[in-house]
Amino acid sequence: MSNDYLCKAEKLCKTFDSTVALSNVDIAVKKGEIHGLIGENGSGKSTMSSIFAGIQKADSGTMYLEGKAYSPTDTIDAMNRGVSMVVQEQNTIGKITVAANIFFGKEALFAKAGFLNVKKMNQEAQKALESVGVFHIKPRENIDKLTFEDRKLVELARAFYTTPKLWIVDETSTALTVNGRDILYKLMEKQRESGGSVLFISHDIDEIMRICDSLTILRDGVVTAKLEKKDFSSDTIKTLMIGRDVSGHYYREDSGDESCGDIVLEAENVSTKVLKNISLSLHKGEILGVGGLSDCGMHDLGKVLFGLIKPDSGRVLKGGRLKVRNAAWAVKEGIAYVSKNRDRESLMTICSIKDNICLPSLRDISKHYLITKKSENELAEKWSGNLEVKAGSINEYCNELSGGNKQKVVLAKWLAKGSDIMILDCPTRGIDVGAKASIYHLIEELKKSGKSIVLISEELPELIGMSDRIVTLQDGKISGEFYRTEGLSEAKLIKKMI
């Protein structure tokens, strides 16, 4: 193997039952480069990265690290040999401290005569956090008290503590706000400058083109192209990813209509620890966009509207008269909520597609308090089919699905329930361009059918492309309101966000 390459894989193959995840995949990552890996959900990206990271074994093929055969027995072995990985979804261990998470599997560093020196471990954890630019997280804190983003920052500190030769970043940027992404990008640049390498997996084509030096594209477990930076083109990458021309715009193409139906959901002077005197309304058949910078309160607003967070003052009303009491009441009354944190709050990942789709509708499909397999199967087959969930069967576990197909299952369960109000918090986070297009099309169809949607998003193009009206938040307060009919632009929104 050339001395220019840090790691390399040749003819890597992996199958899961009848599904071919990887088929004779070749990839080579040079020293001192950020190498992008992109493809649709289910293309094999995460499978390949997990093999590099020691999470699972390839069925066949050979890997090399610094010119030597490389076959890690597990993730700790991989880390000890210089390969660390940070994934998209949460990968911290609950019920223990930040420091214990950072040094999980490395406790021997702080043990003597069978006793763990917690004080020394906390001191070293503080250094690890500060080395990646994180100063607000304390090593003694229980990890469960941290926000989703802060837990990701802890994972960054854990991965970087060992000074990895190869750092695998699997969709991590989608879990971070602007500040978190800045930290991530600086670490990637630091890794490149030190002569190490980054294997960067992302669905964001603009991000890939901006950050990466070279790129490997996968489709259905096969490498379709290897590109150098000079050959990067958004339309070319999209076409190579999904096998068809997708150069056209995939957001709504209409200019909007100010004529709205009746108010179906409204917040009246709502305040919480984060939100400050929020009043807004959602109309029938409207897509209401909600945006802002990190920690502006938009994610809390979604939870308040669904009844997951109880306001300190003010109230949320459905139909102008019914007070939203809690989440169980909201589900019964036709309100749906899709969380930004899909795997923890929107899905039962260790349950089947059928179980997830049927859960909100169990009362609806029961007869005399009995639920038949036939009624469950019919409901799950109908809605997994309507949303084109790619799986062997409705009995497949959700933790085996790609990100895009997981999100389709989440949407399917609420559509099966017949929900008329959809609160969607970052509904396209961590999914590929093809799956995004299908979800945007679905949202548009829901609007046309008279359903009402609150679209919370950290992506301005998504808000502008899909919303009839956009409300911006700043420091927990509403800072601006914009209508599609007036013409929307990122510049207009940003002025009210900062």
GROMACS .gro file of C-alpha atoms in nm:
model
  498
    1MET     CA    1   0.000   0.000   0.000
    2SER     CA    2   0.128   0.350  -0.086
    3ASN     CA    3   0.278   0.551   0.200
    4ASP     CA    4   0.035   0.831   0.104
    5TYR     CA    5  -0.259   0.636   0.247
    6LEU     CA    6  -0.345   0.611   0.613
    7CYS     CA    7  -0.612   0.346   0.570
    8LYS     CA    8  -0.756   0.137   0.294
    9ALA     CA    9  -1.025  -0.125   0.239
   10GLU     CA   10  -1.034  -0.372  -0.051
   11LYS     CA   11  -1.334  -0.574  -0.169
   12LEU     CA   12  -1.526  -0.523   0.155
   13CYS     CA   13  -1.852  -0.723   0.165
   14LYS     CA   14  -2.130  -0.737   0.423
   15THR     CA   15  -2.482  -0.882   0.411
   16PHE     CA   16  -2.769  -0.885   0.661
   17ASP     CA   17  -2.996  -1.180   0.585
   18SER     CA   18  -3.099  -1.117   0.224
   19THR     CA   19  -2.988  -0.751   0.221
   20VAL     CA   20  -2.653  -0.672   0.062
   21ALA     CA   21  -2.510  -0.379   0.259
   22LEU     CA   22  -2.165  -0.372   0.096
   23SER     CA   23  -2.049  -0.539  -0.225
   24ASN     CA   24  -1.676  -0.540  -0.305
   25VAL     CA   25  -1.623  -0.187  -0.175
   26ASP     CA   26  -1.281  -0.029  -0.220
   27ILE     CA   27  -1.194   0.293  -0.037
   28ALA     CA   28  -0.867   0.464   0.044
   29VAL     CA   29  -0.813   0.760   0.277
   30LYS     CA   30  -0.494   0.962   0.241
   31LYS     CA   31  -0.290   1.097   0.529
   32GLY     CA   32  -0.380   1.455   0.619
   33GLU     CA   33  -0.713   1.468   0.434
   34ILE     CA   34  -1.081   1.491   0.507
   35HIS     CA   35  -1.238   1.219   0.296
   36GLY     CA   36  -1.614   1.243   0.241
   37LEU     CA   37  -1.847   0.946   0.221
   38ILE     CA   38  -2.195   1.008   0.086
   39GLY     CA   39  -2.494   0.811  -0.038
   40GLU     CA   40  -2.865   0.761   0.015
   41ASN     CA   41  -2.996   0.606   0.336
   42GLY     CA   42  -2.928   0.235   0.312
   43SER     CA   43  -2.636   0.280   0.070
   44GLY     CA   44  -2.389   0.121   0.314
   45LYS     CA   45  -2.210   0.426   0.458
   46SER     CA   46  -2.271   0.352   0.824
   47THR     CA   47  -2.209  -0.019   0.773
   48MET     CA   48  -1.867   0.052   0.629
   49SER     CA   49  -1.773   0.305   0.895
   50SER     CA   50  -1.887   0.068   1.172
   51ILE     CA   51  -1.659  -0.204   1.031
   52PHE     CA   52  -1.364   0.038   1.038
   53ALA     CA   53  -1.456   0.131   1.398
   54GLY     CA   54  -1.475  -0.229   1.518
   55ILE     CA   55  -1.850  -0.230   1.582
   56GLN     CA   56  -1.905  -0.521   1.345
   57LYS     CA   57  -1.708  -0.752   1.120
   58ALA     CA   58  -1.702  -0.766   0.741
   59ASP     CA   59  -1.805  -1.094   0.577
   60SER     CA   60  -1.502  -1.071   0.350
   61GLY     CA   61  -1.243  -0.823   0.229
   62THR     CA   62  -0.927  -0.675   0.375
   63MET     CA   63  -0.854  -0.353   0.564
   64TYR     CA   64  -0.519  -0.184   0.617
   65LEU     CA   65  -0.407   0.083   0.862
   66GLU     CA   66  -0.069   0.247   0.803
   67GLY     CA   67   0.022  -0.031   0.561
   68LYS     CA   68  -0.054  -0.316   0.803
   69ALA     CA   69  -0.350  -0.554   0.805
   70TYR     CA   70  -0.624  -0.414   1.027
   71SER     CA   71  -0.912  -0.613   1.178
   72PRO     CA   72  -1.027  -0.470   1.515
   73THR     CA   73  -1.197  -0.704   1.759
   74ASP     CA   74  -1.420  -0.429   1.903
   75THR     CA   75  -1.446  -0.050   1.940
   76ILE     CA   76  -1.197  -0.034   2.228
   77ASP     CA   77  -0.942  -0.230   2.022
   78ALA     CA   78  -1.003   0.009   1.731
   79MET     CA   79  -0.952   0.314   1.957
   80ASN     CA   80  -0.633   0.165   2.099
   81ARG     CA   81  -0.507   0.124   1.742
   82GLY     CA   82  -0.594   0.482   1.651
   83VAL     CA   83  -0.946   0.469   1.503
   84SER     CA   84  -1.223   0.666   1.680
   85MET     CA   85  -1.581   0.722   1.571
   86VAL     CA   86  -1.860   0.965   1.658
   87VAL     CA   87  -2.207   0.876   1.531
   88GLN     CA   88  -2.524   1.070   1.449
   89GLU     CA   89  -2.749   0.941   1.727
   90GLN     CA   90  -2.675   0.953   2.097
   91ASN     CA   91  -2.386   0.726   2.196
   92THR     CA   92  -2.336   0.810   2.561
   93ILE     CA   93  -2.406   0.584   2.859
   94GLY     CA   94  -2.685   0.697   3.092
   95LYS     CA   95  -2.684   0.719   3.471
   96ILE     CA   96  -2.310   0.794   3.496
   97THR     CA   97  -2.104   1.113   3.490
   98VAL     CA   98  -1.953   1.302   3.199
   99ALA     CA   99  -1.604   1.194   3.306
  100ALA     CA  100  -1.708   0.828   3.328
  101ASN     CA  101  -1.841   0.853   2.972
  102ILE     CA  102  -1.523   1.008   2.838
  103PHE     CA  103  -1.307   0.735   2.993
  104PHE     CA  104  -1.541   0.439   2.952
  105GLY     CA  105  -1.318   0.136   2.887
  106LYS     CA  106  -1.012   0.330   3.002
  107GLU     CA  107  -1.075   0.332   3.376
  108ALA     CA  108  -0.743   0.153   3.433
  109LEU     CA  109  -0.570   0.485   3.362
  110PHE     CA  110  -0.698   0.611   3.697
  111ALA     CA  111  -0.696   0.291   3.903
  112LYS     CA  112  -0.445   0.187   4.162
  113ALA     CA  113  -0.459  -0.115   4.391
  114GLY     CA  114  -0.817  -0.178   4.280
  115PHE     CA  115  -0.940   0.174   4.361
  116LEU     CA  116  -1.054   0.432   4.107
  117ASN     CA  117  -0.914   0.782   4.156
  118VAL     CA  118  -1.229   0.976   4.064
  119LYS     CA  119  -1.070   1.312   4.137
  120LYS     CA  120  -0.787   1.247   3.891
  121MET     CA  121  -1.034   1.119   3.629
  122ASN     CA  122  -1.245   1.434   3.665
  123GLN     CA  123  -0.937   1.655   3.628
  124GLU     CA  124  -0.834   1.472   3.312
  125ALA     CA  125  -1.189   1.488   3.177
  126GLN     CA  126  -1.184   1.866   3.226
  127LYS     CA  127  -0.866   1.883   3.016
  128ALA     CA  128  -1.024   1.662   2.750
  129LEU     CA  129  -1.332   1.885   2.725
  130GLU     CA  130  -1.128   2.206   2.713
  131SER     CA  131  -0.897   2.060   2.448
  132VAL     CA  132  -1.192   2.041   2.207
  133GLY     CA  133  -1.317   2.389   2.296
  134VAL     CA  134  -1.588   2.291   2.545
  135PHE     CA  135  -1.581   2.487   2.872
  136HIS     CA  136  -1.942   2.486   2.997
  137ILE     CA  137  -1.975   2.111   3.069
  138LYS     CA  138  -1.856   1.986   3.408
  139PRO     CA  139  -1.700   1.637   3.443
  140ARG     CA  140  -1.897   1.559   3.761
  141GLU     CA  141  -2.236   1.622   3.595
  142ASN     CA  142  -2.468   1.329   3.535
  143ILE     CA  143  -2.477   1.277   3.158
  144ASP     CA  144  -2.859   1.251   3.163
  145LYS     CA  145  -2.888   1.615   3.267
  146LEU     CA  146  -2.715   1.736   2.950
  147THR     CA  147  -2.889   1.843   2.630
  148PHE     CA  148  -2.867   1.626   2.320
  149GLU     CA  149  -2.603   1.855   2.171
  150ASP     CA  150  -2.392   1.866   2.487
  151ARG     CA  151  -2.388   1.487   2.498
  152LYS     CA  152  -2.252   1.494   2.142
  153LEU     CA  153  -1.980   1.734   2.254
  154VAL     CA  154  -1.887   1.487   2.528
  155GLU     CA  155  -1.854   1.222   2.257
  156LEU     CA  156  -1.621   1.452   2.063
  157ALA     CA  157  -1.403   1.491   2.370
  158ARG     CA  158  -1.398   1.113   2.418
  159ALA     CA  159  -1.303   1.047   2.057
  160PHE     CA  160  -1.030   1.309   2.049
  161TYR     CA  161  -0.871   1.221   2.384
  162THR     CA  162  -0.682   0.930   2.229
  163THR     CA  163  -0.544   1.150   1.945
  164PRO     CA  164  -0.683   0.923   1.672
  165LYS     CA  165  -0.502   0.854   1.347
  166LEU     CA  166  -0.837   0.807   1.171
  167TRP     CA  167  -1.140   0.993   1.301
  168ILE     CA  168  -1.475   0.876   1.166
  169VAL     CA  169  -1.752   1.137   1.187
  170ASP     CA  170  -2.084   0.972   1.098
  171GLU     CA  171  -2.360   1.231   1.047
  172THR     CA  172  -2.261   1.408   1.369
  173SER     CA  173  -2.303   1.761   1.232
  174THR     CA  174  -2.681   1.712   1.196
  175ALA     CA  175  -2.709   1.672   1.573
  176LEU     CA  176  -2.532   2.000   1.644
  177THR     CA  177  -2.629   2.366   1.642
  178VAL     CA  178  -2.417   2.635   1.475
  179ASN     CA  179  -2.184   2.661   1.773
  180GLY     CA  180  -2.146   2.283   1.796
  181ARG     CA  181  -2.070   2.256   1.426
  182ASP     CA  182  -1.800   2.521   1.456
  183ILE     CA  183  -1.634   2.310   1.725
  184LEU     CA  184  -1.663   1.999   1.507
  185TYR     CA  185  -1.517   2.169   1.197
  186LYS     CA  186  -1.223   2.310   1.396
  187LEU     CA  187  -1.145   1.963   1.530
  188MET     CA  188  -1.158   1.816   1.180
  189GLU     CA  189  -0.921   2.086   1.055
  190LYS     CA  190  -0.690   2.022   1.351
  191GLN     CA  191  -0.691   1.650   1.268
  192ARG     CA  192  -0.598   1.720   0.906
  193GLU     CA  193  -0.322   1.966   0.996
  194SER     CA  194  -0.166   1.716   1.238
  195GLY     CA  195  -0.131   1.459   0.959
  196GLY     CA  196  -0.423   1.244   1.070
  197SER     CA  197  -0.730   1.175   0.858
  198VAL     CA  198  -1.106   1.217   0.881
  199LEU     CA  199  -1.369   0.996   0.720
  200PHE     CA  200  -1.666   1.235   0.711
  201ILE     CA  201  -2.016   1.101   0.645
  202SER     CA  202  -2.287   1.355   0.574
  203HIS     CA  203  -2.609   1.394   0.376
  204ASP     CA  204  -2.547   1.766   0.337
  205ILE     CA  205  -2.394   1.802  -0.008
  206ASP     CA  206  -2.300   2.167   0.044
  207GLU     CA  207  -2.122   2.070   0.366
  208ILE     CA  208  -1.938   1.784   0.194
  209MET     CA  209  -1.824   2.013  -0.089
  210ARG     CA  210  -1.706   2.279   0.153
  211ILE     CA  211  -1.526   2.057   0.406
  212CYS     CA  212  -1.388   1.757   0.216
  213ASP     CA  213  -1.075   1.711   0.003
  214SER     CA  214  -1.201   1.400  -0.175
  215LEU     CA  215  -1.519   1.197  -0.188
  216THR     CA  216  -1.642   0.839  -0.227
  217ILE     CA  217  -2.006   0.790  -0.333
  218LEU     CA  218  -2.203   0.475  -0.248
  219ARG     CA  219  -2.531   0.349  -0.391
  220ASP     CA  220  -2.690   0.020  -0.279
  221GLY     CA  221  -2.364  -0.099  -0.126
  222VAL     CA  222  -2.155  -0.031  -0.437
  223VAL     CA  223  -1.905   0.248  -0.502
  224THR     CA  224  -2.039   0.457  -0.791
  225ALA     CA  225  -1.765   0.722  -0.800
  226LYS     CA  226  -1.452   0.861  -0.637
  227LEU     CA  227  -1.410   1.236  -0.680
  228GLU     CA  228  -1.136   1.488  -0.603
  229LYS     CA  229  -1.234   1.838  -0.485
  230LYS     CA  230  -1.180   1.992  -0.829
  231ASP     CA  231  -1.449   1.760  -0.968
  232PHE     CA  232  -1.714   1.836  -0.701
  233SER     CA  233  -2.051   1.944  -0.838
  234SER     CA  234  -2.380   1.940  -0.648
  235ASP     CA  235  -2.586   1.803  -0.937
  236THR     CA  236  -2.321   1.542  -1.025
  237ILE     CA  237  -2.304   1.417  -0.666
  238LYS     CA  238  -2.684   1.397  -0.639
  239THR     CA  239  -2.710   1.199  -0.963
  240LEU     CA  240  -2.433   0.957  -0.860
  241MET     CA  241  -2.600   0.911  -0.521
  242ILE     CA  242  -2.948   0.816  -0.637
  243GLY     CA  243  -2.897   0.710  -0.998
  244ARG     CA  244  -3.117   0.971  -1.161
  245ASP     CA  245  -3.106   1.339  -1.242
  246VAL     CA  246  -3.221   1.547  -0.945
  247SER     CA  247  -3.099   1.887  -1.058
  248GLY     CA  248  -3.449   2.031  -1.022
  249HIS     CA  249  -3.575   2.211  -0.712
  250TYR     CA  250  -3.747   1.986  -0.460
  251TYR     CA  251  -3.917   2.240  -0.235
  252ARG     CA  252  -4.261   2.385  -0.298
  253GLU     CA  253  -4.278   2.585  -0.619
  254ASP     CA  254  -4.591   2.791  -0.545
  255SER     CA  255  -4.569   3.145  -0.413
  256GLY     CA  256  -4.811   3.081  -0.126
  257ASP     CA  257  -5.158   3.197  -0.038
  258GLU     CA  258  -5.243   3.424   0.254
  259SER     CA  259  -5.599   3.294   0.273
  260CYS     CA  260  -5.596   3.048   0.563
  261GLY     CA  261  -5.858   2.837   0.734
  262ASP     CA  262  -5.967   2.858   1.093
  263ILE     CA  263  -5.715   2.858   1.377
  264VAL     CA  264  -5.657   2.498   1.487
  265LEU     CA  265  -5.380   2.546   1.747
  266GLU     CA  266  -5.262   2.853   1.933
  267ALA     CA  267  -5.030   2.955   2.212
  268GLU     CA  268  -5.143   3.239   2.437
  269ASN     CA  269  -4.873   3.424   2.635
  270VAL     CA  270  -4.679   3.104   2.699
  271SER     CA  271  -4.372   3.124   2.922
  272THR     CA  272  -4.136   2.852   3.047
  273LYS     CA  273  -3.777   2.854   3.173
  274VAL     CA  274  -3.675   2.913   2.810
  275LEU     CA  275  -3.977   3.072   2.637
  276LYS     CA  276  -4.094   3.425   2.717
  277ASN     CA  277  -4.452   3.531   2.654
  278ILE     CA  278  -4.498   3.343   2.327
  279SER     CA  279  -4.823   3.394   2.134
  280LEU     CA  280  -4.878   3.238   1.791
  281SER     CA  281  -5.144   3.059   1.592
  282LEU     CA  282  -5.159   2.776   1.338
  283HIS     CA  283  -5.434   2.770   1.075
  284LYS     CA  284  -5.598   2.479   0.897
  285GLY     CA  285  -5.399   2.379   0.588
  286GLU     CA  286  -5.101   2.595   0.686
  287ILE     CA  287  -4.732   2.513   0.712
  288LEU     CA  288  -4.600   2.736   0.989
  289GLY     CA  289  -4.221   2.748   0.998
  290VAL     CA  290  -4.036   2.813   1.324
  291GLY     CA  291  -3.667   2.899   1.315
  292GLY     CA  292  -3.384   3.060   1.507
  293LEU     CA  293  -3.027   3.017   1.626
  294SER     CA  294  -2.914   2.761   1.882
  295ASP     CA  295  -3.088   2.779   2.220
  296CYS     CA  296  -3.352   3.024   2.089
  297GLY     CA  297  -3.627   2.802   2.232
  298MET     CA  298  -3.779   2.663   1.912
  299HIS     CA  299  -3.742   2.298   2.017
  300ASP     CA  300  -3.902   2.373   2.356
  301LEU     CA  301  -4.189   2.543   2.172
  302GLY     CA  302  -4.265   2.221   1.983
  303LYS     CA  303  -4.281   2.029   2.310
  304VAL     CA  304  -4.504   2.291   2.471
  305LEU     CA  305  -4.749   2.280   2.178
  306PHE     CA  306  -4.768   1.900   2.213
  307GLY     CA  307  -4.805   1.906   2.592
  308LEU     CA  308  -4.467   1.752   2.676
  309ILE     CA  309  -4.364   2.069   2.861
  310LYS     CA  310  -4.616   2.241   3.085
  311PRO     CA  311  -4.600   2.623   3.064
  312ASP     CA  312  -4.523   2.819   3.379
  313SER     CA  313  -4.783   3.067   3.258
  314GLY     CA  314  -5.009   3.101   2.955
  315ARG     CA  315  -5.184   2.818   2.773
  316VAL     CA  316  -5.206   2.623   2.447
  317LEU     CA  317  -5.551   2.580   2.290
  318LYS     CA  318  -5.679   2.346   2.021
  319GLY     CA  319  -5.963   2.480   1.813
  320GLY     CA  320  -5.985   2.794   2.025
  321ARG     CA  321  -6.143   2.628   2.326
  322LEU     CA  322  -5.976   2.299   2.429
  323LYS     CA  323  -5.668   2.337   2.647
  324VAL     CA  324  -5.378   2.106   2.562
  325ARG     CA  325  -5.333   1.921   2.891
  326ASN     CA  326  -5.053   1.676   2.819
  327ALA     CA  327  -4.906   1.459   2.543
  328ALA     CA  328  -5.153   1.171   2.594
  329TRP     CA  329  -5.444   1.416   2.557
  330ALA     CA  330  -5.281   1.566   2.246
  331VAL     CA  331  -5.248   1.225   2.076
  332LYS     CA  332  -5.613   1.148   2.148
  333GLU     CA  333  -5.717   1.485   2.004
  334GLY     CA  334  -5.529   1.439   1.677
  335ILE     CA  335  -5.202   1.621   1.747
  336ALA     CA  336  -4.877   1.453   1.642
  337TYR     CA  337  -4.520   1.531   1.739
  338VAL     CA  338  -4.198   1.425   1.566
  339SER     CA  339  -3.895   1.492   1.785
  340LYS     CA  340  -3.555   1.610   1.665
  341ASN     CA  341  -3.410   1.326   1.874
  342ARG     CA  342  -3.565   1.048   1.668
  343ASP     CA  343  -3.411   0.737   1.826
  344ARG     CA  344  -3.478   0.840   2.186
  345GLU     CA  345  -3.810   1.023   2.166
  346SER     CA  346  -3.993   0.922   1.847
  347LEU     CA  347  -3.918   0.552   1.798
  348MET     CA  348  -3.897   0.230   1.992
  349THR     CA  349  -3.584   0.121   1.809
  350ILE     CA  350  -3.575  -0.232   1.954
  351CYS     CA  351  -3.932  -0.294   1.836
  352SER     CA  352  -4.063  -0.372   1.490
  353ILE     CA  353  -4.196  -0.140   1.222
  354LYS     CA  354  -4.540  -0.283   1.291
  355ASP     CA  355  -4.520  -0.217   1.665
  356ASN     CA  356  -4.416   0.144   1.609
  357ILE     CA  357  -4.680   0.222   1.349
  358CYS     CA  358  -4.962   0.062   1.549
  359LEU     CA  359  -4.876   0.201   1.892
  360PRO     CA  360  -5.077   0.529   1.880
  361SER     CA  361  -5.371   0.349   1.715
  362LEU     CA  362  -5.413   0.047   1.943
  363ARG     CA  363  -5.741   0.176   2.087
  364ASP     CA  364  -5.868   0.249   1.736
  365ILE     CA  365  -5.804  -0.101   1.599
  366SER     CA  366  -5.922  -0.292   1.908
  367LYS     CA  367  -6.260  -0.460   1.920
  368HIS     CA  368  -6.402  -0.527   2.264
  369TYR     CA  369  -6.056  -0.457   2.407
  370LEU     CA  370  -5.898  -0.723   2.183
  371ILE     CA  371  -5.639  -0.650   1.915
  372THR     CA  372  -5.593  -0.904   1.638
  373LYS     CA  373  -5.274  -0.967   1.445
  374LYS     CA  374  -5.473  -0.914   1.127
  375SER     CA  375  -5.577  -0.560   1.224
  376GLU     CA  376  -5.218  -0.471   1.323
  377ASN     CA  377  -5.074  -0.619   1.005
  378GLU     CA  378  -5.325  -0.440   0.783
  379LEU     CA  379  -5.258  -0.101   0.944
  380ALA     CA  380  -4.880  -0.140   0.938
  381GLU     CA  381  -4.873  -0.276   0.581
  382LYS     CA  382  -5.093   0.008   0.456
  383TRP     CA  383  -4.891   0.293   0.602
  384SER     CA  384  -4.542   0.148   0.559
  385GLY     CA  385  -4.645   0.095   0.197
  386ASN     CA  386  -4.787   0.445   0.159
  387LEU     CA  387  -4.462   0.597   0.283
  388GLU     CA  388  -4.246   0.345   0.091
  389VAL     CA  389  -4.049   0.224   0.393
  390LYS     CA  390  -3.765   0.007   0.263
  391ALA     CA  391  -3.753  -0.309   0.472
  392GLY     CA  392  -3.778  -0.686   0.436
  393SER     CA  393  -4.110  -0.686   0.621
  394ILE     CA  394  -4.311  -0.494   0.879
  395ASN     CA  395  -4.159  -0.724   1.141
  396GLU     CA  396  -3.810  -0.586   1.088
  397TYR     CA  397  -3.669  -0.403   1.390
  398CYS     CA  398  -3.637  -0.027   1.357
  399ASN     CA  399  -3.275  -0.026   1.478
  400GLU     CA  400  -3.190  -0.210   1.156
  401LEU     CA  401  -3.333   0.066   0.934
  402SER     CA  402  -3.153   0.358   0.775
  403GLY     CA  403  -3.219   0.710   0.910
  404GLY     CA  404  -3.457   0.800   0.628
  405ASN     CA  405  -3.663   0.486   0.672
  406LYS     CA  406  -3.678   0.536   1.049
  407GLN     CA  407  -3.820   0.882   0.986
  408LYS     CA  408  -4.079   0.740   0.746
  409VAL     CA  409  -4.191   0.499   1.019
  410VAL     CA  410  -4.229   0.789   1.263
  411LEU     CA  411  -4.445   0.979   1.013
  412ALA     CA  412  -4.638   0.664   0.924
  413LYS     CA  413  -4.747   0.603   1.284
  414TRP     CA  414  -4.902   0.951   1.309
  415LEU     CA  415  -5.069   0.933   0.968
  416ALA     CA  416  -5.209   0.592   1.061
  417LYS     CA  417  -5.354   0.756   1.372
  418GLY     CA  418  -5.522   1.017   1.152
  419SER     CA  419  -5.357   1.316   1.316
  420ASP     CA  420  -5.468   1.651   1.172
  421ILE     CA  421  -5.202   1.867   1.337
  422MET     CA  422  -4.838   1.770   1.284
  423ILE     CA  423  -4.556   1.924   1.489
  424LEU     CA  424  -4.238   1.833   1.302
  425ASP     CA  425  -3.908   1.917   1.472
  426CYS     CA  426  -3.621   1.888   1.221
  427PRO     CA  427  -3.804   1.615   1.020
  428THR     CA  428  -3.523   1.575   0.765
  429ARG     CA  429  -3.229   1.568   1.007
  430GLY     CA  430  -2.973   1.309   0.905
  431ILE     CA  431  -3.145   1.180   0.591
  432ASP     CA  432  -3.030   1.183   0.231
  433VAL     CA  433  -3.142   1.403  -0.056
  434GLY     CA  434  -3.374   1.139  -0.201
  435ALA     CA  435  -3.551   1.075   0.130
  436LYS     CA  436  -3.570   1.451   0.193
  437ALA     CA  437  -3.746   1.502  -0.139
  438SER     CA  438  -4.006   1.236  -0.056
  439ILE     CA  439  -4.071   1.387   0.290
  440TYR     CA  440  -4.105   1.737   0.142
  441HIS     CA  441  -4.352   1.598  -0.110
  442LEU     CA  442  -4.543   1.428   0.174
  443ILE     CA  443  -4.558   1.753   0.375
  444GLU     CA  444  -4.693   1.933   0.070
  445GLU     CA  445  -4.957   1.664   0.017
  446LEU     CA  446  -5.057   1.684   0.384
  447LYS     CA  447  -5.108   2.058   0.345
  448LYS     CA  448  -5.321   2.007   0.035
  449SER     CA  449  -5.537   1.755   0.224
  450GLY     CA  450  -5.611   2.018   0.489
  451LYS     CA  451  -5.372   1.909   0.762
  452SER     CA  452  -5.185   2.175   0.959
  453ILE     CA  453  -4.810   2.159   1.015
  454VAL     CA  454  -4.565   2.330   1.249
  455LEU     CA  455  -4.225   2.290   1.083
  456ILE     CA  456  -3.938   2.356   1.325
  457SER     CA  457  -3.604   2.361   1.150
  458GLU     CA  458  -3.244   2.473   1.187
  459GLU     CA  459  -3.207   2.483   0.808
  460LEU     CA  460  -3.313   2.815   0.650
  461PRO     CA  461  -3.353   2.676   0.294
  462GLU     CA  462  -3.595   2.416   0.432
  463LEU     CA  463  -3.802   2.677   0.617
  464ILE     CA  464  -3.810   2.912   0.320
  465GLY     CA  465  -3.880   2.634   0.072
  466MET     CA  466  -4.171   2.477   0.259
  467SER     CA  467  -4.345   2.733   0.482
  468ASP     CA  468  -4.649   2.955   0.422
  469ARG     CA  469  -4.544   3.169   0.715
  470ILE     CA  470  -4.230   3.177   0.928
  471VAL     CA  471  -4.191   3.286   1.290
  472THR     CA  472  -3.837   3.348   1.416
  473LEU     CA  473  -3.730   3.320   1.778
  474GLN     CA  474  -3.447   3.494   1.960
  475ASP     CA  475  -3.363   3.431   2.326
  476GLY     CA  476  -3.701   3.268   2.386
  477LYS     CA  477  -3.903   3.552   2.231
  478ILE     CA  478  -4.073   3.591   1.893
  479SER     CA  479  -3.847   3.826   1.697
  480GLY     CA  480  -4.008   3.826   1.353
  481GLU     CA  481  -4.288   3.700   1.128
  482PHE     CA  482  -4.268   3.653   0.750
  483TYR     CA  483  -4.509   3.544   0.479
  484ARG     CA  484  -4.434   3.337   0.171
  485THR     CA  485  -4.640   3.575  -0.044
  486GLU     CA  486  -4.407   3.862   0.048
  487GLY     CA  487  -4.100   3.676  -0.073
  488LEU     CA  488  -3.866   3.505   0.172
  489SER     CA  489  -3.488   3.521   0.190
  490GLU     CA  490  -3.220   3.400   0.430
  491ALA     CA  491  -3.101   3.758   0.482
  492LYS     CA  492  -3.445   3.868   0.605
  493LEU     CA  493  -3.468   3.582   0.854
  494ILE     CA  494  -3.113   3.609   0.984
  495LYS     CA  495  -3.162   3.977   1.071
  496LYS     CA  496  -3.437   3.877   1.313
  497MET     CA  497  -3.249   3.577   1.455
  498ILE     CA  498  -2.933   3.752   1.576
   0.00000   0.00000   0.00000
